[in-house]
Short mmCIF file of C-alpha atoms in Angstrom, two decimals:
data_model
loop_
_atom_site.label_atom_id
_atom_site.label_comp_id
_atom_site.label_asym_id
_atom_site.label_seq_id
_atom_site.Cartn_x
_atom_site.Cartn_y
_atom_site.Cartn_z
CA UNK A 27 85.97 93.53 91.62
CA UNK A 28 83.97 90.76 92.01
CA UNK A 29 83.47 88.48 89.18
CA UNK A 30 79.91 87.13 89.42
CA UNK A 31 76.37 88.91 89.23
CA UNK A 32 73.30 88.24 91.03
CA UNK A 33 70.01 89.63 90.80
CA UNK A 34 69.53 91.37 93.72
CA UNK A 35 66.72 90.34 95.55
CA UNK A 36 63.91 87.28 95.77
CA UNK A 37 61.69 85.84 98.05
CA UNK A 38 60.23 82.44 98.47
CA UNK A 39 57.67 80.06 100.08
CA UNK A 40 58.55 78.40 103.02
CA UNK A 41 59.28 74.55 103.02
CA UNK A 42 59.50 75.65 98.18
CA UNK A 43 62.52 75.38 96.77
CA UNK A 44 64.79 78.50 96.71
CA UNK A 45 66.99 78.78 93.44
CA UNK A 46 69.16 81.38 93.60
CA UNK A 47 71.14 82.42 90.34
CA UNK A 48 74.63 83.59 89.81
CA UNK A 49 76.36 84.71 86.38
CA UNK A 50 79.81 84.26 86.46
CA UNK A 51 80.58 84.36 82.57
CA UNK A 52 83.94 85.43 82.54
CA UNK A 53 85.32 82.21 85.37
CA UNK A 54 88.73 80.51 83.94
CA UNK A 55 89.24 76.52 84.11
CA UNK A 56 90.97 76.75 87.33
CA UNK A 57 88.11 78.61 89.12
CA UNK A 58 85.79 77.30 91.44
CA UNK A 59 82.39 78.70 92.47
CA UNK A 60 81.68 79.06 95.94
CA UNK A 61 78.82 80.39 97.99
CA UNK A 62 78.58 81.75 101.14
CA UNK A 63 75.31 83.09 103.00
CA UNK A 64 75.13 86.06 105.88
CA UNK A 65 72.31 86.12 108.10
CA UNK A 66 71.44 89.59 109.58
CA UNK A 67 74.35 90.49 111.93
CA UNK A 68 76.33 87.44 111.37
CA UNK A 69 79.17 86.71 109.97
CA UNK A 70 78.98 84.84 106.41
CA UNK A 71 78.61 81.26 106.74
CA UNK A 72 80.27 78.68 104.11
CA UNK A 73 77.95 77.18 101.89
CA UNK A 74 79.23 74.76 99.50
CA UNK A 75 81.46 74.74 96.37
CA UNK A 76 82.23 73.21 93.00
CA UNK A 77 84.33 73.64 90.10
CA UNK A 78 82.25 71.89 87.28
CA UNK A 79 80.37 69.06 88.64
CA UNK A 80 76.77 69.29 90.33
CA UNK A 81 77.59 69.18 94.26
CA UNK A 82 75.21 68.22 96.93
CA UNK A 83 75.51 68.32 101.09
CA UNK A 84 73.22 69.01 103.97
CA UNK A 85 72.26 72.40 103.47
CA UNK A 86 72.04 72.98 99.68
CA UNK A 87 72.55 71.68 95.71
CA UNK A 88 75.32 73.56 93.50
CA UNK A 89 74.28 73.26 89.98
CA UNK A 90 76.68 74.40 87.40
CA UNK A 91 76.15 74.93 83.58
CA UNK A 92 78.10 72.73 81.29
CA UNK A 93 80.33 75.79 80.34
CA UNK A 94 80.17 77.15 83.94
CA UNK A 95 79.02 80.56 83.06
CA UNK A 96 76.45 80.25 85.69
CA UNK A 97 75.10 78.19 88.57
CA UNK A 98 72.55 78.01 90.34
CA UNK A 99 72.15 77.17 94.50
CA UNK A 100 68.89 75.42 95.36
CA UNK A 101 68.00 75.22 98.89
CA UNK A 102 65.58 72.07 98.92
CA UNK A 103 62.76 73.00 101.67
CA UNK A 104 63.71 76.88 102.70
CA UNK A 105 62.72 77.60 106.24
CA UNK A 106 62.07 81.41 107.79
CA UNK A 107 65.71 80.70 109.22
CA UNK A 108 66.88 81.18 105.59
CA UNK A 109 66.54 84.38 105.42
CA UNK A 110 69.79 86.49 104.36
CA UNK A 111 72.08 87.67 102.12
CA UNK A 112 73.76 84.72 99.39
CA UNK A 113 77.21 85.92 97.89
CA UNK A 114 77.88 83.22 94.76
CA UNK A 115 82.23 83.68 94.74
CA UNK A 116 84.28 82.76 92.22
CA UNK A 117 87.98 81.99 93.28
CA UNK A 118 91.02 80.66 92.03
CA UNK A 119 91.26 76.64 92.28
CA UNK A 120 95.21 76.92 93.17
CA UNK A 121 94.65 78.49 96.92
CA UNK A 122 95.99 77.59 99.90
CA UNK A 123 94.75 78.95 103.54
CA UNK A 124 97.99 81.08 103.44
CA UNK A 125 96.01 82.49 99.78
CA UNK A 126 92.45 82.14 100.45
CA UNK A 127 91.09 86.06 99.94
CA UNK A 128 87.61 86.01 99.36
CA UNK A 129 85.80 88.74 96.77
CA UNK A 130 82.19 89.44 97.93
CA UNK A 131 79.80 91.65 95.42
CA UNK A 132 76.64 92.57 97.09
CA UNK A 133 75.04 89.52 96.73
CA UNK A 134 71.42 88.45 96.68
CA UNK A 135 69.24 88.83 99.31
CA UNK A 136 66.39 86.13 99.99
CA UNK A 137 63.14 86.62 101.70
CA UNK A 138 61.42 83.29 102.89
CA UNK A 139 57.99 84.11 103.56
CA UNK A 140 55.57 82.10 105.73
CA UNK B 19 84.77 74.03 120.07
CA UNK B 20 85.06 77.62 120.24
CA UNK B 21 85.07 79.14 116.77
CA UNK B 22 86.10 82.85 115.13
CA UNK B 23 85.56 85.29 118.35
CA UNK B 24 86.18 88.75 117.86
CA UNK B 25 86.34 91.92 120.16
CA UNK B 26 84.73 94.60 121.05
CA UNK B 27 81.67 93.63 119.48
CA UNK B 28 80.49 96.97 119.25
CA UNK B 29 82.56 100.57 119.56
CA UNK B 30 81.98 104.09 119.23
CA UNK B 31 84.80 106.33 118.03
CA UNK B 32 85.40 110.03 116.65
CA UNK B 33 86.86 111.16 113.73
CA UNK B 34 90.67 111.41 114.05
CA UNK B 35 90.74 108.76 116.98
CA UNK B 36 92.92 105.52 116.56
CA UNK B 37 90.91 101.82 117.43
CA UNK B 38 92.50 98.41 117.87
CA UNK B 39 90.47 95.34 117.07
CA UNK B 40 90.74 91.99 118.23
CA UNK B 41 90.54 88.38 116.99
CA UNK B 42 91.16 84.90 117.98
CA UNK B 43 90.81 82.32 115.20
CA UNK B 44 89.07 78.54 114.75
CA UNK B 45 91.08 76.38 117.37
CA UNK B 46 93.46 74.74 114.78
CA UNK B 47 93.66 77.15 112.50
CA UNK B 48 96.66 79.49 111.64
CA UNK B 49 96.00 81.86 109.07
CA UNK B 50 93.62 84.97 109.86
CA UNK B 51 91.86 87.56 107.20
CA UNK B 52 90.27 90.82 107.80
CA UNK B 53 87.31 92.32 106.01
CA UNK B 54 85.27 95.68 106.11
CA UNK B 55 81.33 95.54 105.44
CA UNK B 56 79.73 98.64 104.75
CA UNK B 57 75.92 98.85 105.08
CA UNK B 58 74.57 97.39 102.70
CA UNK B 59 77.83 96.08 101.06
CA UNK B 60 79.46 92.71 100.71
CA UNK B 61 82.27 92.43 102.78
CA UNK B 62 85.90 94.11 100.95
CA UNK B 63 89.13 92.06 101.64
CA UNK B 64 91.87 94.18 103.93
CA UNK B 65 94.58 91.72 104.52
CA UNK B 66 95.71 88.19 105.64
CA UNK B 67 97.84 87.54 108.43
CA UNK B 68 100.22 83.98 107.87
CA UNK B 69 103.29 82.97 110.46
CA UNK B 70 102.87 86.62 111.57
CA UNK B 71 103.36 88.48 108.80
CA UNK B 72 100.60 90.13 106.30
CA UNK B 73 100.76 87.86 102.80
CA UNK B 74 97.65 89.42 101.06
CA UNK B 75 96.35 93.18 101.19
CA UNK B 76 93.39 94.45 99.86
CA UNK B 77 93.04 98.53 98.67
CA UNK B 78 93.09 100.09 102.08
CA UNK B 79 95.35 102.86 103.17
CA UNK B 80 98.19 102.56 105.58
CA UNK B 81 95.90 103.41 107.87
CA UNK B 82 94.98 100.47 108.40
CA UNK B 83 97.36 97.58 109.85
CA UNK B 84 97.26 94.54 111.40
CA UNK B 85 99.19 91.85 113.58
CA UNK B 86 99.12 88.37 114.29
CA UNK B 87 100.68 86.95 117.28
CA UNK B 88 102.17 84.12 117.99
CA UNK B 89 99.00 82.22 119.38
CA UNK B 90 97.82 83.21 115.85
CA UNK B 91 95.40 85.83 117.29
CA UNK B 92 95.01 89.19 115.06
CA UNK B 93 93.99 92.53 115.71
CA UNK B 94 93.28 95.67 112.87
CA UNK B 95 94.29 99.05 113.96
CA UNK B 96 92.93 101.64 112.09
CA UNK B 97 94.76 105.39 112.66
CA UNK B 98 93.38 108.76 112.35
CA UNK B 99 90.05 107.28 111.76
CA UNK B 100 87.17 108.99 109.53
CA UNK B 101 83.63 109.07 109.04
CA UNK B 102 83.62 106.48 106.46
CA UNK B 103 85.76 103.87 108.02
CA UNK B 104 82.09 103.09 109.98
CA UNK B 105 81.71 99.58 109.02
CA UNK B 106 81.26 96.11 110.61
CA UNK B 107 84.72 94.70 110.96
CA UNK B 108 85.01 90.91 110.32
CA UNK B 109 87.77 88.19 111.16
CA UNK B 110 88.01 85.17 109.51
CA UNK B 111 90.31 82.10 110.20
CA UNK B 112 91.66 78.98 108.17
CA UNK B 113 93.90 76.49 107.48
CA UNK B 114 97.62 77.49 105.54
CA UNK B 115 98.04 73.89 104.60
CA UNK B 116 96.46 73.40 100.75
CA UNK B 117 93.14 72.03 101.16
CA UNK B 118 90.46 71.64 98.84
CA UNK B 119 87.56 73.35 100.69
CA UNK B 120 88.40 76.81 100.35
CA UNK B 121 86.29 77.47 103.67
CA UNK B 122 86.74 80.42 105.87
CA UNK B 123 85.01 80.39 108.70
CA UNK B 124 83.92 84.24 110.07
CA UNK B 125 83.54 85.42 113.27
CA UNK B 126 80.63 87.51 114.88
CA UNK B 127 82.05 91.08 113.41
CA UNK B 128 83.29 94.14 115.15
CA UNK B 129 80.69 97.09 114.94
CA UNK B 130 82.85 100.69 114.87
CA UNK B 131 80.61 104.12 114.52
CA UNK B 132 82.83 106.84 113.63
CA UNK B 133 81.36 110.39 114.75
#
């Protein structure tokens, strides 16, 4: 089962910030949070990660509470293209490619609106 | 640089029939992972192929199985399929060394309608 919650729905302004929440209240020290987005009949796309410090890279922010019970993913400027479905992950720290399952819930699914 | 590709990209079966579904990986990459998405549903975990052999399985029947070739290319067989095995099929590929990113990288997804 997976071990996060997200609402699941919200919508947005485009070129606002989108901050999407994620509960994960029940993640162990060696757990990273990861987040993945799927656009309408794509595959899911890697998003970024982090394990307990903020994380920042071209397409988003990872903010994570002091005791990492839940994060938050902002997407600076949200464009129509942003549309879709964000899955926040947690997964063990100690992985390897060989070990690297991933447990989806249903995610949350974002609506940018003109 | 070609990334996940996966085939057929859309199928129609019937109930009882057997289908074989094909992946090739992220050039580079040597590990691949198969998931079923259900409309409407995040995608469930089936199993992970490493050095040809499966080294992760998810709660799916025997039904189900998989291969990876030497190449690293994968493809799911499903047997003695039913109604609710209708799903979008997806392949994803990464690295077996430890790395720190975690990423998998998916490909496009298999569509399969079971009547």
């Amino acid at each position: 089962d997976a071990k996060t919650t997200q609402p699941p729905s919200m919508d947005c302004a485009e070129g606002r910030a989108a901050n999407l929440p994620c509960n994960h209240s029940t993640i162990s020290g060696n757990e990273y949070v990861y987040w993945y987005r799927q656009i309408h009949s794509q595959g899911p796309q890697y998003i970024i990660h982090g394990l307990k410090n903020n994380e920042t890279n071209e397409m988003a922010s990872l903010i994570i509470t002091e005791d990492r019970k839940s994060s938050t993913l902002i997407l600076p400027h949200a464009t129509l293209r942003d549309t879709a479905v964000y899955y926040c992950i947690v997964r063990d720290a100690k992985i390897t490619g060989a070990n690297s399952k991933l447990t989806f819930g249903k995610g949350i699914t974002l609506s940018v609106r003109p | 640089d070609a990334g996940v590709t996966q085939s057929p990209t859309h199928l129609i079966k019937t109930r009882g029939q057997q289908v074989t579904l094909r992946c090739s990986p992220k050039s580079g990459h040597d590990t691949v992972s198969w998931y079923q998405q259900a409309l409407g549903q995040g995608p469930q975990f089936i199993f992970q192929y490493y050095e040809e052999e499966e080294r992760q399985r998810g709660n799916f029947p025997d039904r189900f199985s998989g291969h990876q070739f030497p190449n690293y290319s994968s493809e799911l067989n499903v047997n003695a399929l039913l109604l609710g095995d209708s799903a979008l099929y997806l392949c994803a590929s990464s690295e077996a060394v430890t790395h720190t990113t975690g990423e998998l990288f998916f490909g496009e997804g298999s569509r399969l309608t079971v009547l």
